[in-house]
Short mmCIF file of C-alpha atoms and ligand atoms in Angstrom, two decimals:
data_model
loop_
_atom_site.label_atom_id
_atom_site.label_comp_id
_atom_site.label_asym_id
_atom_site.label_seq_id
_atom_site.Cartn_x
_atom_site.Cartn_y
_atom_site.Cartn_z
CA MET A 1 21.20 -15.63 -57.22
CA GLN A 2 19.11 -18.71 -57.96
CA HIS A 3 16.07 -17.94 -60.09
CA ASN A 4 12.81 -18.72 -58.30
CA LYS A 5 10.74 -21.42 -59.94
CA LEU A 6 7.23 -22.30 -58.89
CA LEU A 7 5.57 -25.70 -59.31
CA VAL A 8 1.79 -25.70 -58.87
CA VAL A 9 0.19 -29.09 -58.27
CA GLY A 10 -3.55 -29.33 -58.52
CA GLU A 11 -6.87 -29.68 -60.24
CA LEU A 12 -7.75 -28.48 -63.72
CA ASN A 13 -11.20 -27.71 -65.06
CA VAL A 14 -13.12 -25.24 -67.17
CA ASP A 15 -15.72 -22.89 -65.68
CA LEU A 16 -18.99 -22.46 -67.55
CA LEU A 17 -20.43 -19.20 -66.21
CA LEU A 18 -24.13 -18.43 -66.52
CA ASN A 19 -25.00 -14.81 -65.71
CA HIS A 20 -28.18 -12.74 -65.60
CA ILE A 21 -30.36 -15.80 -64.99
CA GLU A 22 -34.12 -15.33 -64.85
CA GLY A 23 -34.77 -16.82 -61.38
CA PHE A 24 -33.58 -20.14 -59.93
CA PRO A 25 -33.56 -23.51 -61.74
CA LYS A 26 -36.49 -25.81 -60.94
CA ILE A 27 -36.90 -29.50 -61.76
CA ALA A 28 -38.91 -30.06 -64.96
CA THR A 29 -38.78 -26.39 -66.03
CA GLU A 30 -36.43 -24.29 -68.13
CA ILE A 31 -35.10 -20.79 -67.50
CA ILE A 32 -32.93 -18.43 -69.52
CA ALA A 33 -29.47 -17.02 -68.77
CA HIS A 34 -28.74 -13.84 -70.72
CA ASP A 35 -24.96 -14.12 -70.60
CA MET A 36 -22.53 -17.07 -70.85
CA ASN A 37 -18.76 -17.49 -70.65
CA LEU A 38 -16.44 -20.50 -70.94
CA ILE A 39 -13.16 -19.78 -69.15
CA LEU A 40 -10.17 -21.44 -67.50
CA GLY A 41 -11.38 -22.51 -64.07
CA SER A 42 -9.92 -24.26 -61.01
CA SER A 43 -8.26 -22.74 -58.02
CA SER A 44 -4.82 -24.14 -58.86
CA ALA A 45 -4.85 -22.95 -62.48
CA ILE A 46 -5.96 -19.43 -61.53
CA MET A 47 -3.17 -19.26 -58.94
CA ALA A 48 -0.60 -20.50 -61.48
CA ALA A 49 -1.78 -18.23 -64.32
CA ASN A 50 -1.72 -15.14 -62.11
CA CYS A 51 1.70 -15.96 -60.66
CA ALA A 52 3.02 -16.21 -64.22
CA ALA A 53 1.36 -12.88 -65.05
CA LEU A 54 3.16 -11.38 -62.04
CA GLY A 55 6.43 -12.51 -63.59
CA ALA A 56 7.15 -15.77 -61.72
CA SER A 57 8.47 -18.76 -63.66
CA THR A 58 5.53 -21.15 -63.22
CA THR A 59 5.04 -24.82 -64.12
CA PHE A 60 1.85 -26.83 -63.67
CA CYS A 61 1.36 -30.50 -62.75
CA GLY A 62 -2.20 -31.79 -63.23
CA LYS A 63 -4.51 -33.94 -65.37
CA VAL A 64 -7.07 -33.26 -68.07
CA GLY A 65 -9.18 -35.51 -70.29
CA SER A 66 -8.57 -36.30 -73.94
CA ASP A 67 -11.28 -33.87 -75.07
CA PHE A 68 -12.05 -30.32 -76.21
CA PHE A 69 -12.06 -28.92 -72.66
CA GLY A 70 -8.66 -30.53 -71.97
CA SER A 71 -7.10 -28.86 -75.04
CA PHE A 72 -8.75 -25.56 -74.11
CA ILE A 73 -7.29 -25.72 -70.56
CA VAL A 74 -3.75 -26.48 -71.78
CA GLU A 75 -3.91 -23.72 -74.42
CA GLU A 76 -5.19 -21.20 -71.89
CA LEU A 77 -2.39 -22.08 -69.45
CA GLN A 78 0.22 -21.79 -72.18
CA GLN A 79 -1.20 -18.47 -73.30
CA LYS A 80 -0.72 -17.28 -69.73
CA ARG A 81 2.92 -18.41 -70.00
CA VAL A 82 2.51 -21.36 -67.64
CA ASP A 83 4.75 -24.33 -68.53
CA THR A 84 2.41 -27.32 -69.05
CA ARG A 85 5.00 -30.08 -69.51
CA TYR A 86 3.64 -31.99 -66.47
CA VAL A 87 -0.02 -31.72 -67.45
CA THR A 88 -0.93 -35.24 -68.53
CA VAL A 89 -3.96 -36.52 -70.42
CA SER A 90 -6.15 -39.19 -68.84
CA GLU A 91 -7.33 -41.92 -71.20
CA THR A 92 -10.09 -42.98 -68.81
CA HIS A 93 -11.67 -39.73 -67.58
CA GLN A 94 -13.08 -36.59 -69.19
CA SER A 95 -11.85 -33.13 -68.22
CA GLY A 96 -13.36 -31.49 -65.16
CA ILE A 97 -15.98 -28.77 -65.47
CA THR A 98 -17.71 -26.43 -63.02
CA VAL A 99 -21.05 -24.93 -64.02
CA ILE A 100 -21.41 -21.64 -62.13
CA MET A 101 -24.78 -19.95 -61.82
CA ASN A 102 -24.11 -16.34 -60.81
CA TYR A 103 -26.61 -14.37 -58.75
CA ASP A 104 -25.20 -10.93 -57.82
CA GLN A 105 -22.49 -11.58 -55.17
CA GLU A 106 -23.58 -15.21 -54.62
CA ARG A 107 -23.23 -18.23 -56.87
CA ALA A 108 -24.33 -21.86 -57.11
CA ASN A 109 -21.71 -24.28 -58.46
CA VAL A 110 -21.94 -27.83 -59.79
CA THR A 111 -18.63 -29.60 -60.46
CA TYR A 112 -17.83 -32.75 -62.44
CA CYS A 113 -14.34 -33.68 -61.22
CA GLY A 114 -13.32 -36.10 -63.99
CA ALA A 115 -9.59 -36.43 -64.72
CA MET A 116 -8.50 -34.31 -61.74
CA GLU A 117 -9.45 -37.19 -59.44
CA THR A 118 -6.89 -39.46 -61.08
CA LEU A 119 -3.85 -37.28 -60.32
CA THR A 120 -1.63 -39.15 -57.85
CA GLN A 121 1.69 -38.55 -56.12
CA GLU A 122 3.39 -40.64 -58.82
CA ASP A 123 2.41 -38.00 -61.38
CA LEU A 124 4.61 -35.40 -59.69
CA PRO A 125 7.94 -34.73 -61.45
CA TRP A 126 10.06 -36.20 -58.64
CA ASN A 127 13.22 -36.49 -60.78
CA GLU A 128 13.01 -32.83 -61.73
CA MET A 129 11.82 -31.57 -58.36
CA SER A 130 15.11 -29.93 -57.42
CA ASN A 131 14.70 -27.59 -60.43
CA PHE A 132 11.95 -25.84 -58.47
CA THR A 133 12.20 -23.57 -55.44
CA HIS A 134 8.56 -23.66 -54.27
CA MET A 135 5.58 -26.04 -54.55
CA HIS A 136 1.98 -24.86 -54.11
CA LEU A 137 -0.86 -27.37 -53.82
CA SER A 138 -4.51 -26.41 -53.93
CA ASN A 139 -7.96 -28.00 -53.63
CA PHE A 140 -7.06 -30.97 -51.47
CA PHE A 141 -10.50 -32.48 -50.88
CA ILE A 142 -11.68 -32.95 -54.45
CA GLN A 143 -8.47 -34.62 -55.66
CA LYS A 144 -9.08 -38.14 -54.41
CA GLY A 145 -5.87 -39.55 -55.90
CA LEU A 146 -3.69 -37.00 -54.09
CA ARG A 147 -5.27 -37.09 -50.66
CA GLU A 148 -3.75 -40.25 -49.30
CA GLY A 149 -0.29 -39.70 -47.83
CA ILE A 150 -0.45 -35.93 -48.33
CA ASP A 151 1.82 -35.45 -45.30
CA SER A 152 4.52 -37.66 -46.83
CA LEU A 153 4.19 -35.76 -50.14
CA PHE A 154 4.91 -32.45 -48.39
CA LYS A 155 7.65 -34.03 -46.27
CA ARG A 156 9.36 -35.39 -49.38
CA VAL A 157 9.13 -32.07 -51.24
CA LYS A 158 10.57 -30.19 -48.25
CA LYS A 159 13.39 -32.69 -47.96
CA MET A 160 14.32 -31.87 -51.55
CA GLY A 161 14.89 -28.26 -50.50
CA LEU A 162 11.69 -26.57 -51.73
CA THR A 163 9.45 -24.28 -49.72
CA THR A 164 5.76 -25.24 -49.79
CA SER A 165 2.25 -23.82 -49.52
CA LEU A 166 -1.22 -25.35 -49.25
CA ASP A 167 -4.72 -24.00 -49.87
CA LEU A 168 -7.21 -26.71 -48.88
CA GLN A 169 -10.32 -25.01 -50.30
CA TRP A 170 -13.81 -26.18 -49.33
CA ASP A 171 -14.66 -29.84 -48.73
CA PRO A 172 -17.75 -30.53 -50.91
CA GLN A 173 -18.55 -33.51 -48.66
CA ASN A 174 -18.20 -31.33 -45.55
CA LYS A 175 -16.25 -34.03 -43.70
CA TRP A 176 -12.91 -32.14 -43.40
CA ASP A 177 -10.87 -35.29 -43.19
CA PHE A 178 -7.40 -33.71 -43.30
CA ASP A 179 -4.73 -34.70 -40.77
CA TYR A 180 -3.39 -31.20 -40.11
CA GLU A 181 -1.25 -32.32 -37.19
CA ALA A 182 0.74 -34.62 -39.46
CA CYS A 183 0.85 -32.46 -42.59
CA LEU A 184 1.14 -28.80 -41.58
CA PRO A 185 4.64 -29.02 -40.05
CA PHE A 186 5.88 -29.62 -43.63
CA VAL A 187 3.88 -26.73 -45.10
CA ASP A 188 5.61 -23.33 -44.98
CA VAL A 189 2.45 -21.33 -45.70
CA PHE A 190 -1.01 -22.72 -44.90
CA MET A 191 -3.61 -20.46 -46.52
CA PRO A 192 -7.30 -21.28 -45.88
CA ASN A 193 -10.11 -18.73 -45.84
CA GLU A 194 -11.98 -18.06 -42.59
CA ALA A 195 -14.94 -20.37 -43.28
CA GLU A 196 -12.63 -23.23 -44.25
CA LEU A 197 -10.49 -22.86 -41.12
CA LEU A 198 -13.61 -22.88 -38.91
CA ALA A 199 -14.97 -25.96 -40.67
CA LEU A 200 -11.63 -27.77 -40.42
CA THR A 201 -11.22 -27.11 -36.70
CA LYS A 202 -14.95 -27.59 -35.99
CA VAL A 203 -15.29 -24.44 -33.87
CA GLU A 204 -17.27 -21.23 -34.40
CA ASN A 205 -14.79 -18.70 -33.13
CA LEU A 206 -11.89 -17.60 -35.35
CA GLU A 207 -9.44 -17.04 -32.47
CA GLU A 208 -10.16 -20.54 -31.18
CA ALA A 209 -9.62 -21.97 -34.65
CA ILE A 210 -6.30 -20.14 -34.99
CA ALA A 211 -5.19 -21.44 -31.57
CA ILE A 212 -6.03 -25.02 -32.61
CA VAL A 213 -3.89 -25.09 -35.77
CA THR A 214 -0.98 -22.79 -34.94
CA PRO A 215 0.90 -25.42 -32.88
CA TYR A 216 1.35 -27.23 -36.23
CA THR A 217 1.71 -24.35 -38.73
CA ASN A 218 4.82 -22.49 -39.81
CA THR A 219 3.03 -19.47 -41.30
CA LEU A 220 -0.78 -19.41 -41.14
CA ILE A 221 -2.70 -17.02 -43.39
CA VAL A 222 -6.46 -16.59 -42.93
CA LYS A 223 -8.23 -14.94 -45.87
CA ARG A 224 -11.27 -12.92 -44.84
CA GLY A 225 -12.83 -11.41 -47.97
CA GLN A 226 -13.59 -7.72 -47.43
CA LYS A 227 -12.02 -7.94 -43.97
CA GLY A 228 -8.55 -8.58 -45.45
CA SER A 229 -6.26 -11.21 -43.96
CA ILE A 230 -4.55 -12.36 -40.78
CA GLY A 231 -1.03 -13.79 -40.68
CA VAL A 232 0.47 -15.76 -37.79
CA ASN A 233 4.06 -16.93 -37.57
CA GLY A 234 4.98 -18.33 -34.15
CA SER A 235 4.28 -15.57 -31.64
CA TYR A 236 4.21 -12.94 -34.41
CA ARG A 237 0.82 -11.88 -35.70
CA CYS A 238 -0.22 -9.34 -38.28
CA GLU A 239 -3.58 -8.15 -39.62
CA LYS A 240 -3.91 -6.38 -42.93
CA PRO A 241 -7.11 -4.70 -44.19
CA ALA A 242 -8.56 -5.38 -47.65
CA PHE A 243 -8.17 -2.83 -50.45
CA LEU A 244 -11.82 -1.85 -50.83
CA HIS A 245 -12.92 -0.27 -54.11
CA ASN A 246 -15.96 0.64 -56.23
CA ASN A 247 -15.16 -1.51 -59.28
CA TYR A 248 -16.56 -4.82 -58.00
CA VAL A 249 -17.51 -7.40 -60.69
CA ASP A 250 -17.31 -10.81 -58.95
CA SER A 251 -15.10 -12.58 -56.41
CA ILE A 252 -14.46 -15.82 -58.33
CA GLY A 253 -10.82 -16.71 -57.66
CA ALA A 254 -10.10 -13.86 -55.18
CA GLY A 255 -8.46 -16.30 -52.76
CA ASP A 256 -6.37 -17.84 -55.54
CA SER A 257 -5.21 -14.41 -56.70
CA PHE A 258 -4.36 -13.59 -53.09
CA ASN A 259 -2.26 -16.78 -53.09
CA SER A 260 -0.45 -15.80 -56.29
CA GLY A 261 0.45 -12.36 -54.91
CA PHE A 262 1.49 -13.74 -51.54
CA ILE A 263 3.59 -16.59 -52.95
CA LYS A 264 5.25 -14.38 -55.58
CA LYS A 265 6.51 -12.10 -52.80
CA PHE A 266 7.28 -15.05 -50.50
CA MET A 267 9.54 -16.54 -53.18
CA ASP A 268 11.20 -13.13 -53.61
CA GLY A 269 12.07 -13.17 -49.90
CA ALA A 270 9.73 -10.38 -48.77
CA THR A 271 8.53 -9.86 -45.18
CA LEU A 272 5.23 -11.38 -44.01
CA GLU A 273 3.65 -7.89 -44.05
CA VAL A 274 4.67 -7.28 -47.65
CA CYS A 275 3.49 -10.74 -48.73
CA MET A 276 0.11 -10.12 -47.08
CA GLU A 277 -0.36 -6.61 -48.47
CA PHE A 278 0.57 -7.81 -51.94
CA GLY A 279 -1.79 -10.78 -51.54
CA ASN A 280 -4.64 -8.51 -50.42
CA LEU A 281 -3.97 -6.22 -53.36
CA MET A 282 -4.05 -9.07 -55.89
CA GLY A 283 -7.22 -10.46 -54.25
CA ALA A 284 -8.83 -7.04 -54.59
CA LEU A 285 -7.65 -6.63 -58.20
CA ASN A 286 -9.19 -10.04 -58.97
CA THR A 287 -12.62 -8.71 -57.96
CA THR A 288 -12.47 -5.88 -60.52
CA ALA A 289 -12.93 -8.19 -63.55
CA ALA A 290 -14.99 -11.28 -64.42
CA GLY A 291 -13.64 -14.66 -63.25
CA GLY A 292 -10.21 -15.36 -61.77
CA THR A 293 -7.70 -14.32 -64.42
CA ALA A 294 -9.16 -11.47 -66.51
CA ALA A 295 -7.54 -8.74 -64.37
CA PHE A 296 -4.11 -10.40 -64.70
CA VAL A 297 -2.88 -9.98 -68.28
CA ASP A 298 0.80 -9.24 -67.61
CA SER A 299 2.89 -7.38 -65.06
CA GLU A 300 2.73 -4.05 -66.92
CA ARG A 301 -1.06 -4.06 -67.11
CA ILE A 302 -1.38 -5.25 -63.51
CA LYS A 303 0.78 -2.29 -62.48
CA ASP A 304 -1.36 0.13 -64.52
CA SER A 305 -4.65 -1.23 -63.11
CA ILE A 306 -3.36 -1.03 -59.52
CA GLN A 307 -2.35 2.58 -60.14
CA THR A 308 -5.68 3.51 -61.74
CA ILE A 309 -8.05 1.64 -59.42
CA PHE A 310 -6.23 1.82 -56.08
CA ASP A 311 -3.89 4.79 -56.64
CA ILE A 312 -0.97 2.62 -55.53
CA ASP A 313 2.45 2.45 -57.17
CA LEU A 314 3.22 -1.29 -57.29
CA THR A 315 6.98 -0.71 -57.57
CA GLN A 316 6.99 0.22 -53.86
CA TYR A 317 6.84 -3.54 -53.17
CA ASP A 318 9.80 -4.38 -55.41
CA GLU A 319 12.83 -4.11 -53.17
CA ILE A 320 11.60 -4.98 -49.69
CA LYS A 321 13.42 -8.03 -48.38
CA ARG A 322 12.91 -10.34 -45.44
N1 ADP B 1 -14.75 -7.48 -52.35
C1 ADP B 1 -13.43 -7.42 -52.10
N2 ADP B 1 -12.81 -6.23 -52.08
C2 ADP B 1 -11.49 -6.12 -51.83
N3 ADP B 1 -10.69 -7.18 -51.60
C3 ADP B 1 -11.25 -8.41 -51.60
C4 ADP B 1 -12.65 -8.60 -51.85
N4 ADP B 1 -12.91 -9.93 -51.79
C5 ADP B 1 -11.73 -10.54 -51.53
N5 ADP B 1 -10.72 -9.63 -51.40
C6 ADP B 1 -9.31 -9.90 -51.11
O1 ADP B 1 -8.99 -11.20 -51.57
C7 ADP B 1 -8.59 -12.02 -50.47
C8 ADP B 1 -9.11 -13.42 -50.66
O2 ADP B 1 -10.51 -13.43 -50.78
P1 ADP B 1 -11.42 -14.43 -49.94
O3 ADP B 1 -12.82 -14.22 -50.41
O4 ADP B 1 -11.14 -14.24 -48.49
O5 ADP B 1 -10.83 -15.86 -50.37
P2 ADP B 1 -11.56 -17.14 -51.04
O6 ADP B 1 -11.79 -16.74 -52.48
O7 ADP B 1 -10.56 -18.24 -50.90
O8 ADP B 1 -12.82 -17.34 -50.26
C9 ADP B 1 -9.12 -11.34 -49.22
O9 ADP B 1 -8.30 -11.66 -48.10
C10 ADP B 1 -9.05 -9.87 -49.60
O10 ADP B 1 -7.76 -9.35 -49.37
MG1 MG B 2 -10.22 -20.10 -51.73
#
């Protein structure tokens, strides 16, 4: 059997988390945060790190700056056993950073994109592409260099025999300029959250939004926070509830952890139901520790946490095939 190999293409940045802040920032004043953390950020990196922790062979393609944050990002990825051979260093841009001000379950983010904007299709390892079995791309809107011709990128990757997945994430400009009719036929799993799908389709009703995109999707997954997720594949539809729990810390990266669980099982050839349940479970696990990767040390500890927190034996998902 061919060994599954995942290539994640996307943005890289650090997250600077400010917690327990005394009120909201105001121009010309200063306030105190009582807790601070510098961690590996970015949707794509969290997805890749957690896939590696789940045991998938994972390689990253992205760009950092020639600076302290860039070295930190690469070291963090390597420590998570992600292959960084296609992470290149920009000579013109600094590494990306997101400053996150946490207020209970809500947060205010400010992002400096930096080097991530300079990643282009030419930076993908085209000559080595057939070594991989699946490509996941995340955070479409903020990667200016990747946006143009995104449909031909997916078409080319599919032609080389890989399966593909896409998580658009939010458009900070709120324009939602993504040609889903052209691109989604080449995406095996399209995985937005509910708010993103509504914004993309410019409607207020989820069923309407689903009806608008499904003529172009292969598998559509809609992530719905504490409501779980919906999966649609042709005329087949499946809804799976979230794994609710009392150990909530924050939901930074929950959608990316969902993606890592879903795609790990998708690459293993599991059914849509199993992929979704496993995705929901990894999304829920994500919310039991700070940031996107803290709950995902390695497969043994993930298994132990799932047993302790959710009273679920993770090995039940091991052998179920499509
Ligand atoms: N508070 C929570 N409790 C349990 N599961 C959660 C919680 N928040 C998110 N999840 C799980 O993680 C998945 C992705 O989270 P969601 O917030 O929908 O994505 P995103 O981070 O992209 O907005 C959800 O579909 C759900 O299964
Ligand atoms: Mg998301």
